[in-house]
Amino acid sequence: MAELTLIVGHPGAGKTTRAKALAAATGAVRLTPDEWMVPLFGHPDPDGKRDVVEGRLIWTATAILRAGGSAILDFGFWGRDERAALAWLAASVGATAHTLHLPVDRVTQTERVARRQRETPS
Ligand SMILES: Nc1ncnc2c1ncn2[C@@H]1O[C@H](COP(=O)(O)OP(=O)(O)O)[C@@H](O)[C@H]1O
Ligand SMILES: [Mg+2]
């Protein structure tokens, strides 16, 4: 069954780490905007381009679902209305959507973001 997974959590919550593990375990295609923004523009959000890239990634995810595959949107923040819209979009191509919340406490978050900045700044 085609599934759309929405990963939700603050920076450093471990979203991309979890999304990679899920993709490896299930064969779902992982779509992580940060991996496109920085190589394309050298910056995570120049001139609102992130919205455009995220829109294109949702479009790509829909094509994957329509073909019977599964996709993971590793975007970070979703409003309730956005989640409802994406659930509707998934259903419209015969897929199901679910949300994976990754809570993180402030101290852990700060440590992880600092470590990532030290070890893999790119
Ligand atoms: N469960 C975990 N335990 C310990 N460190 C983790 C865990 N998940 C992620 N990390 C580390 O924390 C940092 C941030 O993780 P990342 O997956 O990039 O978070 P996000 O995508 O939510 O910003 C990385 O250095 C990662 O290796
Ligand atoms: Mg990430």
mmCIF file with all atom_site columns, C-alpha atoms and ligand atoms in Angstrom:
data_model
loop_
_atom_site.group_PDB
_atom_site.id
_atom_site.type_symbol
_atom_site.label_atom_id
_atom_site.label_alt_id
_atom_site.label_comp_id
_atom_site.label_asym_id
_atom_site.label_entity_id
_atom_site.label_seq_id
_atom_site.pdbx_PDB_ins_code
_atom_site.Cartn_x
_atom_site.Cartn_y
_atom_site.Cartn_z
_atom_site.occupancy
_atom_site.B_iso_or_equiv
_atom_site.pdbx_formal_charge
_atom_site.auth_seq_id
_atom_site.auth_comp_id
_atom_site.auth_asym_id
_atom_site.auth_atom_id
_atom_site.pdbx_PDB_model_num
ATOM   1   C  CA  . MET A 1 1   ? 0.000  0.000  0.000  1.00 0.00 ? 1   MET A CA  1
ATOM   2   C  CA  . ALA A 1 2   ? 1.368  3.407  -0.976 1.00 0.00 ? 2   ALA A CA  1
ATOM   3   C  CA  . GLU A 1 3   ? 2.058  5.519  2.100  1.00 0.00 ? 3   GLU A CA  1
ATOM   4   C  CA  . LEU A 1 4   ? 2.961  9.146  2.610  1.00 0.00 ? 4   LEU A CA  1
ATOM   5   C  CA  . THR A 1 5   ? 4.829  9.866  5.843  1.00 0.00 ? 5   THR A CA  1
ATOM   6   C  CA  . LEU A 1 6   ? 5.087  13.417 7.181  1.00 0.00 ? 6   LEU A CA  1
ATOM   7   C  CA  . ILE A 1 7   ? 7.959  13.869 9.616  1.00 0.00 ? 7   ILE A CA  1
ATOM   8   C  CA  . VAL A 1 8   ? 7.261  16.559 12.225 1.00 0.00 ? 8   VAL A CA  1
ATOM   9   C  CA  . GLY A 1 9   ? 9.724  18.051 14.702 1.00 0.00 ? 9   GLY A CA  1
ATOM   10  C  CA  . HIS A 1 10  ? 12.008 20.955 15.523 1.00 0.00 ? 10  HIS A CA  1
ATOM   11  C  CA  . PRO A 1 11  ? 15.574 21.257 14.182 1.00 0.00 ? 11  PRO A CA  1
ATOM   12  C  CA  . GLY A 1 12  ? 17.743 18.623 15.882 1.00 0.00 ? 12  GLY A CA  1
ATOM   13  C  CA  . ALA A 1 13  ? 14.771 16.392 16.754 1.00 0.00 ? 13  ALA A CA  1
ATOM   14  C  CA  . GLY A 1 14  ? 16.327 13.674 14.591 1.00 0.00 ? 14  GLY A CA  1
ATOM   15  C  CA  . LYS A 1 15  ? 13.916 13.941 11.661 1.00 0.00 ? 15  LYS A CA  1
ATOM   16  C  CA  . THR A 1 16  ? 16.408 13.311 8.866  1.00 0.00 ? 16  THR A CA  1
ATOM   17  C  CA  . THR A 1 17  ? 18.086 10.499 10.811 1.00 0.00 ? 17  THR A CA  1
ATOM   18  C  CA  . ARG A 1 18  ? 14.699 8.817  11.327 1.00 0.00 ? 18  ARG A CA  1
ATOM   19  C  CA  . ALA A 1 19  ? 13.623 9.477  7.742  1.00 0.00 ? 19  ALA A CA  1
ATOM   20  C  CA  . LYS A 1 20  ? 16.788 7.791  6.427  1.00 0.00 ? 20  LYS A CA  1
ATOM   21  C  CA  . ALA A 1 21  ? 16.197 4.737  8.635  1.00 0.00 ? 21  ALA A CA  1
ATOM   22  C  CA  . LEU A 1 22  ? 12.564 4.527  7.524  1.00 0.00 ? 22  LEU A CA  1
ATOM   23  C  CA  . ALA A 1 23  ? 13.542 4.839  3.870  1.00 0.00 ? 23  ALA A CA  1
ATOM   24  C  CA  . ALA A 1 24  ? 16.161 2.101  4.262  1.00 0.00 ? 24  ALA A CA  1
ATOM   25  C  CA  . ALA A 1 25  ? 13.694 -0.192 6.035  1.00 0.00 ? 25  ALA A CA  1
ATOM   26  C  CA  . THR A 1 26  ? 10.710 0.306  3.726  1.00 0.00 ? 26  THR A CA  1
ATOM   27  C  CA  . GLY A 1 27  ? 12.040 1.410  0.342  1.00 0.00 ? 27  GLY A CA  1
ATOM   28  C  CA  . ALA A 1 28  ? 10.105 4.685  0.587  1.00 0.00 ? 28  ALA A CA  1
ATOM   29  C  CA  . VAL A 1 29  ? 11.632 7.661  -1.220 1.00 0.00 ? 29  VAL A CA  1
ATOM   30  C  CA  . ARG A 1 30  ? 12.902 10.302 1.224  1.00 0.00 ? 30  ARG A CA  1
ATOM   31  C  CA  . LEU A 1 31  ? 12.460 13.946 0.231  1.00 0.00 ? 31  LEU A CA  1
ATOM   32  C  CA  . THR A 1 32  ? 14.509 16.301 2.420  1.00 0.00 ? 32  THR A CA  1
ATOM   33  C  CA  . PRO A 1 33  ? 14.391 19.996 1.348  1.00 0.00 ? 33  PRO A CA  1
ATOM   34  C  CA  . ASP A 1 34  ? 17.714 20.841 3.058  1.00 0.00 ? 34  ASP A CA  1
ATOM   35  C  CA  . GLU A 1 35  ? 19.496 18.436 0.705  1.00 0.00 ? 35  GLU A CA  1
ATOM   36  C  CA  . TRP A 1 36  ? 18.217 20.490 -2.252 1.00 0.00 ? 36  TRP A CA  1
ATOM   37  C  CA  . MET A 1 37  ? 18.285 24.048 -0.910 1.00 0.00 ? 37  MET A CA  1
ATOM   38  C  CA  . VAL A 1 38  ? 21.929 24.241 0.096  1.00 0.00 ? 38  VAL A CA  1
ATOM   39  C  CA  . PRO A 1 39  ? 23.378 22.555 -3.040 1.00 0.00 ? 39  PRO A CA  1
ATOM   40  C  CA  . LEU A 1 40  ? 21.150 24.655 -5.300 1.00 0.00 ? 40  LEU A CA  1
ATOM   41  C  CA  . PHE A 1 41  ? 21.322 28.031 -3.574 1.00 0.00 ? 41  PHE A CA  1
ATOM   42  C  CA  . GLY A 1 42  ? 24.059 27.802 -0.926 1.00 0.00 ? 42  GLY A CA  1
ATOM   43  C  CA  . HIS A 1 43  ? 21.464 28.777 1.660  1.00 0.00 ? 43  HIS A CA  1
ATOM   44  C  CA  . PRO A 1 44  ? 18.497 27.044 3.334  1.00 0.00 ? 44  PRO A CA  1
ATOM   45  C  CA  . ASP A 1 45  ? 15.909 29.685 2.313  1.00 0.00 ? 45  ASP A CA  1
ATOM   46  C  CA  . PRO A 1 46  ? 16.928 32.412 -0.157 1.00 0.00 ? 46  PRO A CA  1
ATOM   47  C  CA  . ASP A 1 47  ? 14.071 34.667 -1.307 1.00 0.00 ? 47  ASP A CA  1
ATOM   48  C  CA  . GLY A 1 48  ? 11.317 32.273 -0.321 1.00 0.00 ? 48  GLY A CA  1
ATOM   49  C  CA  . LYS A 1 49  ? 12.649 29.669 -2.776 1.00 0.00 ? 49  LYS A CA  1
ATOM   50  C  CA  . ARG A 1 50  ? 12.149 26.999 -0.130 1.00 0.00 ? 50  ARG A CA  1
ATOM   51  C  CA  . ASP A 1 51  ? 8.378  27.194 -0.601 1.00 0.00 ? 51  ASP A CA  1
ATOM   52  C  CA  . VAL A 1 52  ? 8.866  26.570 -4.315 1.00 0.00 ? 52  VAL A CA  1
ATOM   53  C  CA  . VAL A 1 53  ? 11.180 23.593 -3.761 1.00 0.00 ? 53  VAL A CA  1
ATOM   54  C  CA  . GLU A 1 54  ? 8.858  22.133 -1.112 1.00 0.00 ? 54  GLU A CA  1
ATOM   55  C  CA  . GLY A 1 55  ? 5.961  22.445 -3.552 1.00 0.00 ? 55  GLY A CA  1
ATOM   56  C  CA  . ARG A 1 56  ? 7.954  20.587 -6.217 1.00 0.00 ? 56  ARG A CA  1
ATOM   57  C  CA  . LEU A 1 57  ? 8.854  17.866 -3.681 1.00 0.00 ? 57  LEU A CA  1
ATOM   58  C  CA  . ILE A 1 58  ? 5.165  17.419 -2.777 1.00 0.00 ? 58  ILE A CA  1
ATOM   59  C  CA  . TRP A 1 59  ? 4.457  17.123 -6.487 1.00 0.00 ? 59  TRP A CA  1
ATOM   60  C  CA  . THR A 1 60  ? 7.215  14.475 -6.777 1.00 0.00 ? 60  THR A CA  1
ATOM   61  C  CA  . ALA A 1 61  ? 5.835  12.603 -3.744 1.00 0.00 ? 61  ALA A CA  1
ATOM   62  C  CA  . THR A 1 62  ? 2.387  12.555 -5.363 1.00 0.00 ? 62  THR A CA  1
ATOM   63  C  CA  . ALA A 1 63  ? 3.855  11.029 -8.529 1.00 0.00 ? 63  ALA A CA  1
ATOM   64  C  CA  . ILE A 1 64  ? 5.613  8.358  -6.448 1.00 0.00 ? 64  ILE A CA  1
ATOM   65  C  CA  . LEU A 1 65  ? 2.358  7.525  -4.607 1.00 0.00 ? 65  LEU A CA  1
ATOM   66  C  CA  . ARG A 1 66  ? 0.428  7.414  -7.842 1.00 0.00 ? 66  ARG A CA  1
ATOM   67  C  CA  . ALA A 1 67  ? 2.954  4.859  -9.144 1.00 0.00 ? 67  ALA A CA  1
ATOM   68  C  CA  . GLY A 1 68  ? 2.337  2.719  -6.045 1.00 0.00 ? 68  GLY A CA  1
ATOM   69  C  CA  . GLY A 1 69  ? 5.478  3.695  -4.140 1.00 0.00 ? 69  GLY A CA  1
ATOM   70  C  CA  . SER A 1 70  ? 5.822  5.334  -0.737 1.00 0.00 ? 70  SER A CA  1
ATOM   71  C  CA  . ALA A 1 71  ? 7.334  8.713  0.098  1.00 0.00 ? 71  ALA A CA  1
ATOM   72  C  CA  . ILE A 1 72  ? 8.615  10.498 3.184  1.00 0.00 ? 72  ILE A CA  1
ATOM   73  C  CA  . LEU A 1 73  ? 8.383  14.289 3.437  1.00 0.00 ? 73  LEU A CA  1
ATOM   74  C  CA  . ASP A 1 74  ? 11.167 15.364 5.827  1.00 0.00 ? 74  ASP A CA  1
ATOM   75  C  CA  . PHE A 1 75  ? 10.074 19.014 6.021  1.00 0.00 ? 75  PHE A CA  1
ATOM   76  C  CA  . GLY A 1 76  ? 9.844  19.694 9.764  1.00 0.00 ? 76  GLY A CA  1
ATOM   77  C  CA  . PHE A 1 77  ? 6.815  21.836 10.345 1.00 0.00 ? 77  PHE A CA  1
ATOM   78  C  CA  . TRP A 1 78  ? 3.291  21.158 9.250  1.00 0.00 ? 78  TRP A CA  1
ATOM   79  C  CA  . GLY A 1 79  ? 0.206  23.067 10.241 1.00 0.00 ? 79  GLY A CA  1
ATOM   80  C  CA  . ARG A 1 80  ? -2.905 21.030 10.915 1.00 0.00 ? 80  ARG A CA  1
ATOM   81  C  CA  . ASP A 1 81  ? -4.460 22.404 7.730  1.00 0.00 ? 81  ASP A CA  1
ATOM   82  C  CA  . GLU A 1 82  ? -1.384 21.373 5.721  1.00 0.00 ? 82  GLU A CA  1
ATOM   83  C  CA  . ARG A 1 83  ? -1.527 17.868 7.157  1.00 0.00 ? 83  ARG A CA  1
ATOM   84  C  CA  . ALA A 1 84  ? -5.206 17.639 6.269  1.00 0.00 ? 84  ALA A CA  1
ATOM   85  C  CA  . ALA A 1 85  ? -4.485 18.866 2.736  1.00 0.00 ? 85  ALA A CA  1
ATOM   86  C  CA  . LEU A 1 86  ? -1.707 16.298 2.275  1.00 0.00 ? 86  LEU A CA  1
ATOM   87  C  CA  . ALA A 1 87  ? -3.899 13.499 3.664  1.00 0.00 ? 87  ALA A CA  1
ATOM   88  C  CA  . TRP A 1 88  ? -6.517 14.505 1.107  1.00 0.00 ? 88  TRP A CA  1
ATOM   89  C  CA  . LEU A 1 89  ? -3.885 14.593 -1.648 1.00 0.00 ? 89  LEU A CA  1
ATOM   90  C  CA  . ALA A 1 90  ? -2.618 11.117 -0.693 1.00 0.00 ? 90  ALA A CA  1
ATOM   91  C  CA  . ALA A 1 91  ? -6.172 9.719  -0.610 1.00 0.00 ? 91  ALA A CA  1
ATOM   92  C  CA  . SER A 1 92  ? -6.866 11.232 -4.030 1.00 0.00 ? 92  SER A CA  1
ATOM   93  C  CA  . VAL A 1 93  ? -4.180 8.953  -5.534 1.00 0.00 ? 93  VAL A CA  1
ATOM   94  C  CA  . GLY A 1 94  ? -5.177 5.878  -3.497 1.00 0.00 ? 94  GLY A CA  1
ATOM   95  C  CA  . ALA A 1 95  ? -2.544 6.246  -0.760 1.00 0.00 ? 95  ALA A CA  1
ATOM   96  C  CA  . THR A 1 96  ? -2.690 6.776  2.994  1.00 0.00 ? 96  THR A CA  1
ATOM   97  C  CA  . ALA A 1 97  ? -0.917 9.535  4.938  1.00 0.00 ? 97  ALA A CA  1
ATOM   98  C  CA  . HIS A 1 98  ? 0.398  9.465  8.440  1.00 0.00 ? 98  HIS A CA  1
ATOM   99  C  CA  . THR A 1 99  ? 2.414  11.781 10.642 1.00 0.00 ? 99  THR A CA  1
ATOM   100 C  CA  . LEU A 1 100 ? 5.504  10.858 12.628 1.00 0.00 ? 100 LEU A CA  1
ATOM   101 C  CA  . HIS A 1 101 ? 6.071  13.306 15.504 1.00 0.00 ? 101 HIS A CA  1
ATOM   102 C  CA  . LEU A 1 102 ? 9.557  13.549 16.978 1.00 0.00 ? 102 LEU A CA  1
ATOM   103 C  CA  . PRO A 1 103 ? 9.509  15.510 20.223 1.00 0.00 ? 103 PRO A CA  1
ATOM   104 C  CA  . VAL A 1 104 ? 12.838 16.774 21.571 1.00 0.00 ? 104 VAL A CA  1
ATOM   105 C  CA  . ASP A 1 105 ? 13.704 18.601 24.785 1.00 0.00 ? 105 ASP A CA  1
ATOM   106 C  CA  . ARG A 1 106 ? 15.575 21.899 24.541 1.00 0.00 ? 106 ARG A CA  1
ATOM   107 C  CA  . VAL A 1 107 ? 18.867 20.650 26.035 1.00 0.00 ? 107 VAL A CA  1
ATOM   108 C  CA  . THR A 1 108 ? 19.076 17.634 23.702 1.00 0.00 ? 108 THR A CA  1
ATOM   109 C  CA  . GLN A 1 109 ? 18.096 19.791 20.748 1.00 0.00 ? 109 GLN A CA  1
ATOM   110 C  CA  . THR A 1 110 ? 20.819 22.355 21.487 1.00 0.00 ? 110 THR A CA  1
ATOM   111 C  CA  . GLU A 1 111 ? 23.463 19.626 21.888 1.00 0.00 ? 111 GLU A CA  1
ATOM   112 C  CA  . ARG A 1 112 ? 22.507 17.884 18.653 1.00 0.00 ? 112 ARG A CA  1
ATOM   113 C  CA  . VAL A 1 113 ? 22.379 21.036 16.544 1.00 0.00 ? 113 VAL A CA  1
ATOM   114 C  CA  . ALA A 1 114 ? 25.790 22.101 17.909 1.00 0.00 ? 114 ALA A CA  1
ATOM   115 C  CA  . ARG A 1 115 ? 27.277 18.655 17.205 1.00 0.00 ? 115 ARG A CA  1
ATOM   116 C  CA  . ARG A 1 116 ? 25.859 18.579 13.688 1.00 0.00 ? 116 ARG A CA  1
ATOM   117 C  CA  . GLN A 1 117 ? 27.274 22.058 13.038 1.00 0.00 ? 117 GLN A CA  1
ATOM   118 C  CA  . ARG A 1 118 ? 30.712 20.858 14.224 1.00 0.00 ? 118 ARG A CA  1
ATOM   119 C  CA  . GLU A 1 119 ? 30.711 17.529 12.407 1.00 0.00 ? 119 GLU A CA  1
ATOM   120 C  CA  . THR A 1 120 ? 28.709 18.097 9.215  1.00 0.00 ? 120 THR A CA  1
ATOM   121 C  CA  . PRO A 1 121 ? 28.256 21.848 8.689  1.00 0.00 ? 121 PRO A CA  1
ATOM   122 C  CA  . SER A 1 122 ? 27.388 21.362 5.015  1.00 0.00 ? 122 SER A CA  1
HETATM 123 N  N1  . LIG B 2 .   ? 18.109 9.397  18.414 1.00 0.00 ? 1   LIG B N1  1
HETATM 124 C  C1  . LIG B 2 .   ? 19.247 10.097 18.351 1.00 0.00 ? 1   LIG B C1  1
HETATM 125 N  N2  . LIG B 2 .   ? 20.155 9.983  19.341 1.00 0.00 ? 1   LIG B N2  1
HETATM 126 C  C2  . LIG B 2 .   ? 21.293 10.706 19.315 1.00 0.00 ? 1   LIG B C2  1
HETATM 127 N  N3  . LIG B 2 .   ? 21.649 11.574 18.322 1.00 0.00 ? 1   LIG B N3  1
HETATM 128 C  C3  . LIG B 2 .   ? 20.780 11.706 17.325 1.00 0.00 ? 1   LIG B C3  1
HETATM 129 C  C4  . LIG B 2 .   ? 19.538 11.001 17.289 1.00 0.00 ? 1   LIG B C4  1
HETATM 130 N  N4  . LIG B 2 .   ? 18.860 11.374 16.165 1.00 0.00 ? 1   LIG B N4  1
HETATM 131 C  C5  . LIG B 2 .   ? 19.657 12.258 15.549 1.00 0.00 ? 1   LIG B C5  1
HETATM 132 N  N5  . LIG B 2 .   ? 20.805 12.454 16.227 1.00 0.00 ? 1   LIG B N5  1
HETATM 133 C  C6  . LIG B 2 .   ? 21.909 13.362 15.843 1.00 0.00 ? 1   LIG B C6  1
HETATM 134 O  O1  . LIG B 2 .   ? 21.438 14.693 16.074 1.00 0.00 ? 1   LIG B O1  1
HETATM 135 C  C7  . LIG B 2 .   ? 21.821 15.558 14.997 1.00 0.00 ? 1   LIG B C7  1
HETATM 136 C  C8  . LIG B 2 .   ? 20.561 16.112 14.350 1.00 0.00 ? 1   LIG B C8  1
HETATM 137 O  O2  . LIG B 2 .   ? 19.829 15.031 13.753 1.00 0.00 ? 1   LIG B O2  1
HETATM 138 P  P1  . LIG B 2 .   ? 18.992 15.255 12.407 1.00 0.00 ? 1   LIG B P1  1
HETATM 139 O  O3  . LIG B 2 .   ? 18.414 13.927 12.053 1.00 0.00 ? 1   LIG B O3  1
HETATM 140 O  O4  . LIG B 2 .   ? 19.830 15.956 11.408 1.00 0.00 ? 1   LIG B O4  1
HETATM 141 O  O5  . LIG B 2 .   ? 17.835 16.225 12.947 1.00 0.00 ? 1   LIG B O5  1
HETATM 142 P  P2  . LIG B 2 .   ? 16.764 17.100 12.144 1.00 0.00 ? 1   LIG B P2  1
HETATM 143 O  O6  . LIG B 2 .   ? 16.687 16.555 10.758 1.00 0.00 ? 1   LIG B O6  1
HETATM 144 O  O7  . LIG B 2 .   ? 15.493 16.928 12.924 1.00 0.00 ? 1   LIG B O7  1
HETATM 145 O  O8  . LIG B 2 .   ? 17.230 18.518 12.217 1.00 0.00 ? 1   LIG B O8  1
HETATM 146 C  C9  . LIG B 2 .   ? 22.673 14.727 14.044 1.00 0.00 ? 1   LIG B C9  1
HETATM 147 O  O9  . LIG B 2 .   ? 24.019 14.960 14.348 1.00 0.00 ? 1   LIG B O9  1
HETATM 148 C  C10 . LIG B 2 .   ? 22.252 13.296 14.365 1.00 0.00 ? 1   LIG B C10 1
HETATM 149 O  O10 . LIG B 2 .   ? 23.309 12.393 14.110 1.00 0.00 ? 1   LIG B O10 1
HETATM 150 MG MG  . MG  B 3 .   ? 16.874 17.433 8.906  1.00 0.00 ? 2   MG  B MG  1
#
